[in-house]
GROMACS .gro file of C-alpha atoms in nm:
model
  340
    1UNK     CA    1   7.949  10.174   6.887
    2UNK     CA    2   7.877   9.863   7.092
    3UNK     CA    3   8.043   9.738   7.406
    4UNK     CA    4   8.229   9.410   7.407
    5UNK     CA    5   8.015   9.163   7.607
    6UNK     CA    6   8.155   9.090   7.953
    7UNK     CA    7   8.248   8.729   8.026
    8UNK     CA    8   8.331   8.670   8.392
    9UNK     CA    9   8.525   8.352   8.316
   10UNK     CA   10   8.751   8.540   8.076
   11UNK     CA   11   8.796   8.825   8.328
   12UNK     CA   12   8.886   8.571   8.596
   13UNK     CA   13   9.151   8.409   8.377
   14UNK     CA   14   9.292   8.747   8.277
   15UNK     CA   15   9.323   8.862   8.638
   16UNK     CA   16   9.383   8.524   8.801
   17UNK     CA   17   9.755   8.580   8.853
   18UNK     CA   18   9.681   8.912   9.024
   19UNK     CA   19   9.426   8.748   9.255
   20UNK     CA   20   9.672   8.475   9.354
   21UNK     CA   21   9.948   8.730   9.408
   22UNK     CA   22   9.724   8.946   9.626
   23UNK     CA   23   9.628   8.642   9.836
   24UNK     CA   24   9.996   8.553   9.886
   25UNK     CA   25  10.087   8.912   9.970
   26UNK     CA   26   9.799   8.930  10.217
   27UNK     CA   27   9.914   8.610  10.387
   28UNK     CA   28  10.272   8.739  10.400
   29UNK     CA   29  10.160   9.067  10.552
   30UNK     CA   30   9.945   8.894  10.812
   31UNK     CA   31  10.230   8.663  10.909
   32UNK     CA   32  10.470   8.953  10.956
   33UNK     CA   33  10.206   9.151  11.146
   34UNK     CA   34  10.165   8.866  11.398
   35UNK     CA   35  10.542   8.815  11.441
   36UNK     CA   36  10.725   8.978  11.735
   37UNK     CA   37  10.967   9.264  11.663
   38UNK     CA   38  11.274   9.130  11.483
   39UNK     CA   39  11.571   9.307  11.649
   40UNK     CA   40  11.632   9.360  12.020
   41UNK     CA   41  11.583   9.733  12.058
   42UNK     CA   42  11.768   9.937  12.316
   43UNK     CA   43  11.628  10.246  12.482
   44UNK     CA   44  11.722  10.486  12.763
   45UNK     CA   45  11.512  10.539  13.074
   46UNK     CA   46  11.686  10.778  13.313
   47UNK     CA   47  11.979  11.013  13.311
   48UNK     CA   48  12.240  10.968  13.583
   49UNK     CA   49  12.054  11.224  13.793
   50UNK     CA   50  11.730  11.024  13.771
   51UNK     CA   51  11.559  11.249  13.513
   52UNK     CA   52  11.351  11.071  13.249
   53UNK     CA   53  11.541  11.076  12.919
   54UNK     CA   54  11.244  11.080  12.678
   55UNK     CA   55  10.928  11.214  12.846
   56UNK     CA   56  10.758  11.209  12.503
   57UNK     CA   57  10.739  10.830  12.543
   58UNK     CA   58  10.583  10.850  12.889
   59UNK     CA   59  10.220  10.923  12.789
   60UNK     CA   60   9.954  10.698  12.939
   61UNK     CA   61   9.809  10.416  12.731
   62UNK     CA   62   9.471  10.529  12.601
   63UNK     CA   63   9.197  10.378  12.391
   64UNK     CA   64   9.236  10.442  12.019
   65UNK     CA   65   8.996  10.697  11.874
   66UNK     CA   66   8.988  10.502  11.546
   67UNK     CA   67   9.077  10.131  11.586
   68UNK     CA   68   9.292   9.975  11.317
   69UNK     CA   69   9.007   9.751  11.200
   70UNK     CA   70   8.784  10.056  11.155
   71UNK     CA   71   9.052  10.240  10.956
   72UNK     CA   72   9.097   9.937  10.730
   73UNK     CA   73   8.722   9.901  10.672
   74UNK     CA   74   8.683  10.271  10.592
   75UNK     CA   75   8.980  10.259  10.354
   76UNK     CA   76   8.814   9.981  10.153
   77UNK     CA   77   8.439  10.021  10.186
   78UNK     CA   78   8.419  10.398  10.135
   79UNK     CA   79   8.579  10.374   9.788
   80UNK     CA   80   8.393  10.051   9.711
   81UNK     CA   81   8.060  10.219   9.784
   82UNK     CA   82   8.127  10.492   9.529
   83UNK     CA   83   8.265  10.248   9.271
   84UNK     CA   84   7.933  10.068   9.299
   85UNK     CA   85   7.725  10.386   9.302
   86UNK     CA   86   7.895  10.521   8.991
   87UNK     CA   87   7.794  10.212   8.797
   88UNK     CA   88   7.462  10.394   8.752
   89UNK     CA   89   7.641  10.570   8.468
   90UNK     CA   90   7.941  10.347   8.399
   91UNK     CA   91   7.733  10.028   8.361
   92UNK     CA   92   8.028   9.793   8.325
   93UNK     CA   93   8.100   9.491   8.541
   94UNK     CA   94   8.454   9.487   8.400
   95UNK     CA   95   8.499   9.848   8.516
   96UNK     CA   96   8.357   9.773   8.861
   97UNK     CA   97   8.574   9.467   8.920
   98UNK     CA   98   8.895   9.613   8.774
   99UNK     CA   99   8.859   9.942   8.964
  100UNK     CA  100   8.810   9.747   9.287
  101UNK     CA  101   9.114   9.536   9.201
  102UNK     CA  102   9.316   9.855   9.170
  103UNK     CA  103   9.203   9.961   9.517
  104UNK     CA  104   9.301   9.623   9.663
  105UNK     CA  105   9.642   9.645   9.497
  106UNK     CA  106   9.698   9.981   9.666
  107UNK     CA  107   9.580   9.862  10.009
  108UNK     CA  108   9.762   9.528  10.011
  109UNK     CA  109  10.090   9.666   9.878
  110UNK     CA  110  10.085   9.948  10.133
  111UNK     CA  111  10.000   9.708  10.417
  112UNK     CA  112  10.285   9.468  10.339
  113UNK     CA  113  10.527   9.759  10.297
  114UNK     CA  114  10.442   9.907  10.636
  115UNK     CA  115  10.440   9.580  10.834
  116UNK     CA  116  10.789   9.502  10.703
  117UNK     CA  117  10.907   9.841  10.829
  118UNK     CA  118  10.733   9.792  11.164
  119UNK     CA  119  10.892   9.451  11.205
  120UNK     CA  120  11.248   9.546  11.108
  121UNK     CA  121  11.266   9.913  11.212
  122UNK     CA  122  10.973  10.009  11.431
  123UNK     CA  123  11.035  10.245  11.719
  124UNK     CA  124  10.886  10.352  12.051
  125UNK     CA  125  10.525  10.459  12.073
  126UNK     CA  126  10.445  10.767  12.284
  127UNK     CA  127  10.303  10.537  12.557
  128UNK     CA  128  10.600  10.295  12.558
  129UNK     CA  129  10.717  10.362  12.915
  130UNK     CA  130  10.365  10.315  13.051
  131UNK     CA  131  10.329   9.982  12.869
  132UNK     CA  132  10.682   9.863  12.947
  133UNK     CA  133  10.658   9.933  13.321
  134UNK     CA  134  11.037   9.904  13.364
  135UNK     CA  135  11.165   9.746  13.683
  136UNK     CA  136  11.439  10.005  13.733
  137UNK     CA  137  11.420  10.251  14.024
  138UNK     CA  138  11.440  10.614  13.911
  139UNK     CA  139  11.711  10.719  14.157
  140UNK     CA  140  11.926  10.405  14.146
  141UNK     CA  141  12.270  10.390  13.989
  142UNK     CA  142  12.261  10.310  13.614
  143UNK     CA  143  12.260   9.932  13.570
  144UNK     CA  144  12.190   9.894  13.202
  145UNK     CA  145  12.406   9.840  12.895
  146UNK     CA  146  12.609  10.061  12.666
  147UNK     CA  147  12.804  10.373  12.756
  148UNK     CA  148  12.769  10.464  13.126
  149UNK     CA  149  12.513  10.177  13.146
  150UNK     CA  150  12.239  10.421  13.045
  151UNK     CA  151  12.066  10.194  12.790
  152UNK     CA  152  11.826   9.905  12.853
  153UNK     CA  153  11.644   9.642  12.653
  154UNK     CA  154  11.299   9.491  12.694
  155UNK     CA  155  11.423   9.250  12.960
  156UNK     CA  156  11.360   9.526  13.218
  157UNK     CA  157  10.992   9.551  13.116
  158UNK     CA  158  10.726   9.394  13.339
  159UNK     CA  159  10.414   9.479  13.139
  160UNK     CA  160  10.198   9.270  12.906
  161UNK     CA  161  10.411   9.100  12.639
  162UNK     CA  162  10.171   9.174  12.353
  163UNK     CA  163  10.141   9.539  12.451
  164UNK     CA  164  10.520   9.571  12.470
  165UNK     CA  165  10.558   9.413  12.125
  166UNK     CA  166  10.306   9.659  11.985
  167UNK     CA  167  10.465   9.958  12.157
  168UNK     CA  168  10.801   9.874  11.996
  169UNK     CA  169  10.651   9.890  11.645
  170UNK     CA  170  10.544  10.251  11.609
  171UNK     CA  171  10.704  10.333  11.270
  172UNK     CA  172  10.524  10.369  11.033
  173UNK     CA  173  10.158  10.416  11.118
  174UNK     CA  174   9.935  10.137  10.986
  175UNK     CA  175   9.624  10.354  11.025
  176UNK     CA  176   9.773  10.630  10.811
  177UNK     CA  177   9.903  10.386  10.553
  178UNK     CA  178   9.563  10.221  10.505
  179UNK     CA  179   9.371  10.549  10.510
  180UNK     CA  180   9.584  10.716  10.244
  181UNK     CA  181   9.616  10.405  10.028
  182UNK     CA  182   9.239  10.373  10.005
  183UNK     CA  183   9.105  10.726  10.036
  184UNK     CA  184   9.365  10.894   9.815
  185UNK     CA  185   9.277  10.635   9.548
  186UNK     CA  186   8.914  10.741   9.591
  187UNK     CA  187   9.006  11.109   9.553
  188UNK     CA  188   9.182  11.029   9.225
  189UNK     CA  189   8.874  10.836   9.114
  190UNK     CA  190   8.646  11.131   9.193
  191UNK     CA  191   8.874  11.364   8.998
  192UNK     CA  192   8.867  11.131   8.698
  193UNK     CA  193   8.496  11.048   8.697
  194UNK     CA  194   8.365  11.395   8.785
  195UNK     CA  195   8.630  11.582   8.583
  196UNK     CA  196   8.704  11.814   8.874
  197UNK     CA  197   9.022  11.939   8.705
  198UNK     CA  198   8.915  11.944   8.344
  199UNK     CA  199   8.865  12.174   8.043
  200UNK     CA  200   8.557  12.333   8.195
  201UNK     CA  201   8.452  12.491   8.524
  202UNK     CA  202   8.264  12.212   8.706
  203UNK     CA  203   8.004  12.242   8.980
  204UNK     CA  204   8.156  12.328   9.317
  205UNK     CA  205   8.009  12.021   9.492
  206UNK     CA  206   8.241  11.805   9.281
  207UNK     CA  207   8.547  11.977   9.428
  208UNK     CA  208   8.404  11.927   9.778
  209UNK     CA  209   8.340  11.559   9.711
  210UNK     CA  210   8.694  11.512   9.581
  211UNK     CA  211   8.843  11.661   9.898
  212UNK     CA  212   8.623  11.458  10.136
  213UNK     CA  213   8.844  11.144  10.115
  214UNK     CA  214   9.154  11.356  10.174
  215UNK     CA  215   8.989  11.511  10.480
  216UNK     CA  216   8.896  11.164  10.605
  217UNK     CA  217   9.251  11.033  10.564
  218UNK     CA  218   9.389  11.340  10.742
  219UNK     CA  219   9.146  11.301  11.033
  220UNK     CA  220   9.228  10.931  11.075
  221UNK     CA  221   9.600  11.010  11.068
  222UNK     CA  222   9.573  11.308  11.300
  223UNK     CA  223   9.369  11.116  11.556
  224UNK     CA  224   9.673  10.895  11.617
  225UNK     CA  225   9.871  11.189  11.754
  226UNK     CA  226   9.582  11.292  11.980
  227UNK     CA  227   9.539  10.950  12.141
  228UNK     CA  228   9.923  10.922  12.160
  229UNK     CA  229   9.945  10.597  11.962
  230UNK     CA  230  10.194  10.742  11.712
  231UNK     CA  231  10.458  11.006  11.670
  232UNK     CA  232  10.409  11.265  11.397
  233UNK     CA  233  10.682  11.111  11.181
  234UNK     CA  234  10.508  10.770  11.198
  235UNK     CA  235  10.194  10.931  11.060
  236UNK     CA  236  10.384  11.117  10.788
  237UNK     CA  237  10.565  10.802  10.674
  238UNK     CA  238  10.239  10.608  10.658
  239UNK     CA  239  10.079  10.883  10.449
  240UNK     CA  240  10.371  10.880  10.205
  241UNK     CA  241  10.353  10.502  10.166
  242UNK     CA  242   9.975  10.499  10.117
  243UNK     CA  243   9.978  10.789   9.873
  244UNK     CA  244  10.256  10.627   9.669
  245UNK     CA  245  10.079  10.292   9.633
  246UNK     CA  246   9.751  10.468   9.545
  247UNK     CA  247   9.920  10.664   9.265
  248UNK     CA  248  10.082  10.355   9.114
  249UNK     CA  249   9.772  10.135   9.150
  250UNK     CA  250   9.550  10.400   8.992
  251UNK     CA  251   9.788  10.446   8.699
  252UNK     CA  252   9.803  10.069   8.646
  253UNK     CA  253   9.424  10.061   8.629
  254UNK     CA  254   9.349  10.379   8.432
  255UNK     CA  255   9.517  10.545   8.135
  256UNK     CA  256   9.632  10.852   8.329
  257UNK     CA  257   9.639  10.999   8.677
  258UNK     CA  258   9.585  11.369   8.612
  259UNK     CA  259   9.530  11.407   8.236
  260UNK     CA  260   9.155  11.476   8.230
  261UNK     CA  261   9.117  11.338   7.878
  262UNK     CA  262   9.218  10.986   7.972
  263UNK     CA  263   9.209  10.938   8.350
  264UNK     CA  264   8.861  10.780   8.338
  265UNK     CA  265   8.963  10.525   8.076
  266UNK     CA  266   9.008  10.173   8.208
  267UNK     CA  267   9.319  10.009   8.067
  268UNK     CA  268   9.238   9.667   7.917
  269UNK     CA  269   9.401   9.343   8.026
  270UNK     CA  270   9.446   9.150   7.703
  271UNK     CA  271   9.653   8.842   7.795
  272UNK     CA  272   9.775   8.662   8.105
  273UNK     CA  273   9.935   8.339   8.219
  274UNK     CA  274   9.591   8.175   8.219
  275UNK     CA  275   9.460   8.337   7.901
  276UNK     CA  276   9.699   8.366   7.607
  277UNK     CA  277   9.446   8.467   7.342
  278UNK     CA  278   9.432   8.851   7.320
  279UNK     CA  279   9.096   8.994   7.424
  280UNK     CA  280   9.014   9.284   7.189
  281UNK     CA  281   8.708   9.367   6.978
  282UNK     CA  282   8.735   9.253   6.618
  283UNK     CA  283   8.912   9.501   6.389
  284UNK     CA  284   9.031   9.723   6.676
  285UNK     CA  285   9.400   9.801   6.703
  286UNK     CA  286   9.607   9.954   6.978
  287UNK     CA  287   9.678  10.222   7.111
  288UNK     CA  288   9.447  10.196   7.406
  289UNK     CA  289   9.232  10.500   7.328
  290UNK     CA  290   9.119  10.339   7.002
  291UNK     CA  291   9.015  10.035   7.201
  292UNK     CA  292   8.822  10.248   7.446
  293UNK     CA  293   8.646  10.446   7.173
  294UNK     CA  294   8.520  10.115   7.037
  295UNK     CA  295   8.396   9.999   7.378
  296UNK     CA  296   8.223  10.327   7.464
  297UNK     CA  297   8.402  10.423   7.786
  298UNK     CA  298   8.268  10.744   7.943
  299UNK     CA  299   8.316  10.902   8.287
  300UNK     CA  300   8.037  10.935   8.541
  301UNK     CA  301   7.984  11.307   8.479
  302UNK     CA  302   7.797  11.447   8.179
  303UNK     CA  303   7.887  11.808   8.254
  304UNK     CA  304   8.120  12.007   8.030
  305UNK     CA  305   8.070  11.801   7.717
  306UNK     CA  306   8.137  11.455   7.861
  307UNK     CA  307   7.821  11.310   7.708
  308UNK     CA  308   7.738  11.106   7.402
  309UNK     CA  309   7.746  11.301   7.077
  310UNK     CA  310   7.861  11.630   7.234
  311UNK     CA  311   8.198  11.775   7.134
  312UNK     CA  312   8.237  12.085   7.352
  313UNK     CA  313   8.546  11.957   7.532
  314UNK     CA  314   8.720  11.881   7.203
  315UNK     CA  315   8.788  12.254   7.161
  316UNK     CA  316   9.037  12.241   7.447
  317UNK     CA  317   9.255  11.985   7.273
  318UNK     CA  318   9.243  12.172   6.942
  319UNK     CA  319   9.345  12.492   7.117
  320UNK     CA  320   9.639  12.319   7.287
  321UNK     CA  321   9.754  12.089   7.009
  322UNK     CA  322  10.067  12.300   6.962
  323UNK     CA  323  10.193  12.223   7.312
  324UNK     CA  324  10.148  12.304   7.679
  325UNK     CA  325   9.922  12.152   7.936
  326UNK     CA  326   9.653  11.935   7.785
  327UNK     CA  327   9.827  11.943   7.448
  328UNK     CA  328   9.777  11.667   7.197
  329UNK     CA  329   9.611  11.592   6.866
  330UNK     CA  330   9.246  11.687   6.848
  331UNK     CA  331   9.139  11.341   6.736
  332UNK     CA  332   9.277  11.169   7.048
  333UNK     CA  333   9.026  11.269   7.323
  334UNK     CA  334   8.786  10.979   7.362
  335UNK     CA  335   8.488  11.187   7.471
  336UNK     CA  336   8.499  11.388   7.147
  337UNK     CA  337   8.377  11.099   6.932
  338UNK     CA  338   8.010  11.074   6.844
  339UNK     CA  339   7.867  10.768   7.011
  340UNK     CA  340   8.180  10.715   7.222
   0.00000   0.00000   0.00000
């Protein structure tokens, strides 16, 4: 079988709408990120006896262990490095560009999602009181708003305006969102390309490598609770957002998320607004696995029968064709074809 020759101009026309959409989403996210908090948030300071209401928001302002720019760079460049490295075996510019596009879809979607929540919902960071520096004596009679005049707004703050804006936008965590959107996508990619959860018992180092991105995302997220830049629920919400966008972006890019037979197969883009003529090899019909057999798509690993002309993994599908996990017709698995 021969690969369809890659034409960058065709690829650009097929994915042009996505590129424009990502640029617009990025601009929207940046604009919202730079905007001040939307609502006027109220917060308590002292009880009537002078006791601090929420001491969990009275931590000192510290330097971030992992700055937001570092978290964003790690979330993109760590996966991008391995996408590039794995081209030693994949050898497809289409695969390299489309896989990277999937990563960007995950990161940009997650970023816009979380900045909207920060802007409209937000919340107090653990160091809010220290940044706010309220001009309200601790033992004075309540002079705020709301019931018993116990609540205040940012008009009582005397600190730096930018720091106050930032300290009112704690929920969700941008660090966690970026880390999980990028590094969870990388973990899925490792599972697909190395067949960590497959029809054979792979080398242990592959399992370790798959968990490394998850460890990295957890460390970045956890550091935010140590330096008191986020509450635990901010971190959890960011992880949920990032994980969700990674799952959807990976499934849009590849034929499956967890099915080991197909999760390395790049789904083709055949038409778009800028390219109406379907792009498929001559004589090849859908479904997608037929297309991929013709183009010779293989994962990075060659262990367990995932190599040219070797059919060891086909036995799994035959044994499960009647149903259950991994079930399906024996002729479907792409790696089982000679020359595939």
